[in-house]
Coordinates of C-alpha atoms in Angstrom, one line a residue:
M1 CA -58.0 41.3 -22.3
S2 CA -55.9 39.0 -20.3
Q3 CA -52.9 36.8 -22.0
R4 CA -52.6 33.2 -21.0
V5 CA -49.2 32.5 -19.7
L6 CA -47.6 29.4 -18.7
F7 CA -45.0 29.2 -15.6
I8 CA -42.6 26.2 -15.9
V9 CA -40.8 26.0 -12.7
N10 CA -37.7 23.4 -11.6
P11 CA -38.4 23.2 -8.3
H12 CA -35.4 21.6 -7.6
S13 CA -33.1 24.1 -9.0
G14 CA -30.4 26.4 -7.0
K15 CA -31.5 26.7 -4.0
G16 CA -35.0 25.6 -4.5
Q17 CA -35.0 30.0 -3.7
I18 CA -38.1 29.6 -6.0
R19 CA -40.0 27.8 -2.4
N20 CA -39.9 31.4 -1.0
H21 CA -41.0 33.5 -4.6
L22 CA -43.5 31.8 -5.9
L23 CA -46.8 33.2 -4.9
D24 CA -45.1 36.9 -5.4
I25 CA -44.3 36.3 -8.7
V26 CA -47.3 34.7 -9.6
D27 CA -48.7 38.2 -8.4
I28 CA -46.6 40.0 -10.0
M29 CA -47.5 38.2 -13.5
I30 CA -51.0 38.6 -13.0
K31 CA -51.0 42.8 -12.2
A32 CA -49.2 42.3 -15.4
D33 CA -52.7 41.1 -16.4
F34 CA -51.8 37.9 -17.3
E35 CA -53.3 34.7 -17.0
V36 CA -51.1 32.1 -14.9
T37 CA -50.6 28.1 -14.9
I38 CA -47.6 26.8 -13.1
Y39 CA -46.5 24.0 -14.0
T40 CA -43.6 21.9 -11.8
T41 CA -40.9 19.9 -13.3
Q42 CA -41.0 16.1 -12.6
G43 CA -37.7 15.0 -14.0
R44 CA -35.6 15.5 -17.0
A45 CA -36.4 16.7 -20.3
D46 CA -40.3 17.3 -18.4
A47 CA -40.2 21.2 -19.5
T48 CA -39.5 19.7 -23.3
Q49 CA -42.4 16.8 -23.1
K50 CA -45.1 20.3 -21.6
V51 CA -43.7 23.0 -24.4
V52 CA -44.5 20.0 -27.0
E53 CA -48.4 19.0 -25.6
D54 CA -49.4 23.1 -24.1
G55 CA -47.3 25.3 -25.8
A56 CA -49.5 26.0 -28.8
G57 CA -52.2 27.0 -25.9
Y58 CA -50.0 30.3 -24.9
D59 CA -49.7 33.5 -25.5
R60 CA -45.8 33.9 -23.4
I61 CA -43.8 30.6 -21.4
V62 CA -42.0 31.8 -18.2
C63 CA -39.7 30.3 -16.9
S64 CA -37.3 29.5 -13.5
G65 CA -34.4 27.0 -13.1
G66 CA -31.2 26.8 -14.7
D67 CA -30.1 27.3 -18.2
G68 CA -30.8 23.6 -18.7
T69 CA -34.3 24.5 -17.8
L70 CA -34.4 26.8 -20.4
D71 CA -32.5 24.7 -22.4
E72 CA -35.6 22.7 -22.6
V73 CA -38.3 24.9 -23.0
M74 CA -36.8 26.0 -25.8
T75 CA -36.3 22.8 -27.1
G76 CA -39.8 22.2 -27.2
L77 CA -40.6 24.9 -29.3
M78 CA -38.1 24.3 -31.7
E79 CA -39.6 20.6 -32.1
T80 CA -42.7 22.0 -32.5
G81 CA -42.2 24.9 -34.5
L82 CA -43.7 27.0 -32.2
S83 CA -42.4 31.5 -31.5
V84 CA -44.4 31.7 -28.4
P85 CA -41.7 34.3 -26.4
I86 CA -39.7 33.2 -23.3
G87 CA -39.4 34.5 -20.1
Y88 CA -36.4 33.3 -17.7
I89 CA -36.2 33.6 -13.6
P90 CA -32.7 32.1 -13.6
A91 CA -32.8 30.6 -10.4
G92 CA -29.4 27.4 -11.0
S93 CA -26.1 27.7 -9.7
T94 CA -24.0 29.5 -12.4
N95 CA -26.8 31.6 -15.6
D96 CA -24.3 32.2 -18.0
F97 CA -27.0 32.9 -20.4
A98 CA -29.2 35.0 -18.5
N99 CA -26.0 36.8 -16.7
S100 CA -25.2 37.6 -21.0
L101 CA -28.7 38.6 -21.7
G102 CA -28.3 41.4 -18.2
I103 CA -31.7 39.7 -16.5
P104 CA -31.2 40.8 -13.2
K105 CA -30.1 37.8 -10.5
D106 CA -33.0 39.0 -7.8
M107 CA -35.8 36.9 -8.7
L108 CA -39.0 39.5 -8.3
M109 CA -36.5 42.2 -10.6
S110 CA -36.5 39.6 -13.5
A111 CA -40.3 37.9 -13.4
Q112 CA -40.5 42.1 -13.8
V113 CA -38.6 41.6 -16.9
A114 CA -40.3 38.4 -18.1
V115 CA -43.0 39.9 -18.1
E116 CA -42.0 43.6 -19.1
G117 CA -39.5 43.4 -20.5
N118 CA -37.8 43.5 -24.1
P119 CA -38.7 41.7 -26.4
F120 CA -35.1 39.9 -28.0
P121 CA -35.0 37.9 -30.6
C122 CA -31.7 36.2 -30.2
D123 CA -29.8 33.2 -32.1
V124 CA -29.9 29.8 -31.2
G125 CA -27.8 26.4 -32.1
A126 CA -28.3 23.4 -33.9
F127 CA -26.4 20.6 -32.9
N128 CA -26.9 17.3 -35.6
H129 CA -31.0 16.5 -34.5
D130 CA -30.3 18.2 -31.2
T131 CA -30.3 22.4 -29.9
F132 CA -28.7 24.7 -27.7
V133 CA -29.5 28.0 -25.9
Y134 CA -25.5 29.0 -25.2
V135 CA -22.8 26.5 -25.5
A136 CA -21.7 23.3 -26.8
A137 CA -19.3 21.5 -25.6
F138 CA -16.5 19.2 -25.9
G139 CA -13.3 17.2 -24.1
M140 CA -12.1 18.3 -19.9
F141 CA -14.5 20.1 -17.9
T142 CA -17.2 19.2 -20.1
E143 CA -18.8 16.5 -18.0
V144 CA -18.3 18.9 -14.7
S145 CA -21.4 20.5 -14.5
Y146 CA -23.8 17.5 -14.8
K147 CA -21.9 14.9 -13.0
T148 CA -21.5 17.3 -10.1
S149 CA -24.3 16.7 -7.3
Q150 CA -26.6 19.2 -7.4
Q151 CA -25.8 19.4 -3.6
L152 CA -22.5 20.6 -4.2
K153 CA -23.7 23.0 -5.8
N154 CA -26.2 24.2 -3.4
I155 CA -23.4 24.3 -1.0
F156 CA -20.7 25.8 -2.9
G157 CA -21.4 27.2 -6.0
H158 CA -18.4 27.8 -9.1
L159 CA -16.6 26.3 -6.5
A160 CA -18.2 23.1 -7.1
Y161 CA -17.9 23.3 -10.0
I162 CA -13.5 23.8 -10.1
M163 CA -13.4 21.3 -7.4
E164 CA -14.7 18.0 -9.6
G165 CA -12.8 19.8 -12.7
V166 CA -9.6 19.9 -10.8
K167 CA -9.9 16.2 -10.6
Q168 CA -9.3 15.5 -14.5
L169 CA -7.0 17.5 -14.9
H170 CA -3.7 14.8 -14.5
D171 CA -6.0 12.5 -16.3
F172 CA -7.5 14.4 -19.2
T173 CA -7.8 12.8 -22.8
S174 CA -7.2 14.3 -26.0
Y175 CA -9.0 14.0 -29.7
M176 CA -7.9 13.9 -32.4
M177 CA -10.4 16.4 -35.0
Q178 CA -11.0 17.6 -38.3
V179 CA -12.5 20.5 -38.0
E180 CA -14.0 22.5 -41.3
H181 CA -15.7 26.3 -41.5
D182 CA -16.3 28.5 -44.0
G183 CA -14.0 27.3 -46.2
E184 CA -11.4 26.3 -44.2
V185 CA -10.3 22.6 -42.7
F186 CA -7.4 22.2 -39.7
Q187 CA -6.9 18.6 -38.1
D188 CA -5.4 18.8 -34.6
E189 CA -5.7 16.8 -30.9
F190 CA -8.0 18.6 -28.5
I191 CA -8.5 18.1 -25.0
Y192 CA -11.4 20.5 -25.2
G193 CA -13.7 22.6 -26.6
M194 CA -16.7 24.8 -27.4
V195 CA -18.7 26.6 -29.5
T196 CA -20.4 30.1 -27.6
N197 CA -23.4 32.4 -27.4
S198 CA -22.3 33.7 -24.3
V199 CA -21.2 36.5 -22.4
S200 CA -19.8 33.9 -19.9
V201 CA -18.7 30.1 -19.8
G202 CA -19.0 28.6 -16.0
G203 CA -20.2 31.9 -14.8
F204 CA -16.6 33.3 -15.8
K205 CA -17.0 36.1 -18.1
G206 CA -14.7 36.5 -21.0
M207 CA -14.6 33.1 -21.4
T208 CA -15.9 33.6 -25.4
G209 CA -13.9 36.8 -26.2
S210 CA -14.9 40.3 -26.9
D211 CA -17.4 42.0 -28.9
V212 CA -20.1 39.1 -28.6
K213 CA -23.7 39.6 -29.3
L214 CA -25.6 37.2 -29.5
D215 CA -28.7 38.4 -32.2
D216 CA -25.7 38.5 -35.2
G217 CA -26.1 34.6 -36.7
V218 CA -22.5 33.7 -35.3
F219 CA -21.0 31.8 -32.4
E220 CA -17.3 32.2 -31.0
V221 CA -15.3 28.6 -30.9
S222 CA -12.7 27.9 -29.1
L223 CA -10.3 24.5 -28.9
I224 CA -7.4 24.2 -26.8
R225 CA -4.6 22.1 -28.5
K226 CA -3.6 19.0 -26.7
P227 CA -0.2 20.5 -24.1
K228 CA 3.1 17.8 -24.7
N229 CA 4.7 18.9 -22.1
P230 CA 4.4 20.8 -18.4
I231 CA 5.2 24.8 -19.9
E232 CA 2.3 24.5 -22.3
L233 CA -0.3 23.1 -19.7
N234 CA 1.1 26.0 -17.8
E235 CA 0.4 28.5 -20.9
I236 CA -3.2 27.1 -21.6
L237 CA -4.1 27.3 -18.0
A238 CA -2.7 31.3 -18.0
C239 CA -4.7 32.2 -20.9
L240 CA -8.0 30.8 -19.2
T241 CA -7.3 32.0 -16.0
N242 CA -6.5 35.6 -18.0
M243 CA -9.1 35.1 -19.8
I244 CA -6.8 36.3 -23.1
D245 CA -5.8 34.0 -26.8
D246 CA -2.0 34.8 -27.1
T247 CA -1.4 31.5 -27.5
D248 CA -1.2 29.4 -30.4
L249 CA -2.3 26.4 -28.6
I250 CA -6.3 27.6 -28.9
Y251 CA -7.8 28.4 -31.9
S252 CA -10.8 31.0 -31.8
F253 CA -12.7 31.9 -34.1
K254 CA -16.7 33.0 -34.9
T255 CA -18.5 31.3 -37.5
E256 CA -22.3 30.8 -38.8
E257 CA -21.7 27.0 -39.4
V258 CA -19.0 24.2 -38.0
R259 CA -18.0 20.6 -38.6
I260 CA -16.1 18.6 -36.0
T261 CA -15.4 15.2 -37.5
A262 CA -13.7 12.4 -34.8
K263 CA -11.9 9.4 -35.1
V264 CA -13.8 8.3 -31.8
P265 CA -17.4 8.7 -30.4
V266 CA -16.5 12.3 -28.3
A267 CA -18.9 13.6 -25.3
W268 CA -20.8 16.7 -25.8
T269 CA -22.3 18.5 -23.8
L270 CA -25.3 20.9 -24.4
D271 CA -26.2 23.9 -21.9
G272 CA -24.7 22.0 -19.4
E273 CA -26.5 18.8 -20.0
F274 CA -25.2 15.5 -21.2
G275 CA -25.9 15.7 -25.5
G276 CA -24.5 12.3 -25.8
E277 CA -21.5 10.9 -27.6
H278 CA -21.0 11.8 -31.4
E279 CA -18.2 10.7 -34.5
E280 CA -19.2 13.2 -36.2
V281 CA -21.5 16.9 -35.6
T282 CA -22.4 19.9 -37.6
I283 CA -23.8 23.0 -35.3
R284 CA -25.2 25.6 -37.0
N285 CA -26.1 29.3 -35.9
L286 CA -30.5 29.3 -36.8
K287 CA -30.3 33.4 -36.1
Q288 CA -32.5 35.6 -34.3
K289 CA -35.0 31.8 -33.8
I290 CA -36.5 32.4 -31.0
T291 CA -37.7 35.5 -29.0
I292 CA -36.7 36.1 -24.8
F293 CA -37.2 39.3 -22.4
C294 CA -34.7 40.6 -21.1

């Protein structure tokens, strides 16, 4: 008996290449004995709404888009408490999470994985009352992904993020914060922070350290202190460029849960999308909460 698959497509993600492969992808799904329903997203959070409204009627949900589209699908599943497995056909500009899972960049190959791959129980993050797939971040560079135009991303790829990010180097804001995790409490002034469950962030592998597992129930946390002078700034940039944390200017640790409190509202991004402004956030790892084919 055929299984029902809801195929959610973001037609604007990346360079819109999904349009050139749509029939072949559907053919792969049908040959794998799936009954396919296609839904094209009409705007932000539309994928979440579709999963909330109709997700229970399907045996699998496959989405094609960037990491933001995957985040919306996962958010819909979390809101409804559904345990429908996910297939992912990456079509964005960066696709960090797909890279971490080893999902092929080629759309037809990733479609094959989405219907015939191995189910992988994956951690996700709880961010106050919201959720995220692989990264929650604040500070310098975090606005880059949602302030960079889709057209610029399509033309320049990773360079678009760098072009937008360089604008912030001479005018970064710092935040005095208290950080609590695993019985430890410390305070410092930070220009950037990220809580991740990914091998790569922003397309750069190694940013989150070594020995990263996506199903171990812990996050990798990196917090960058405010540099006091150009020498310290260069030290930070050198560590980020070389993907090596050998400076006291960067806090790095693994944890199941972290609480971060600031004296002013701080803008956060969740999987590259704006996640609101918060003075206090509690971020928890939801171990092996979703199943994705890889």
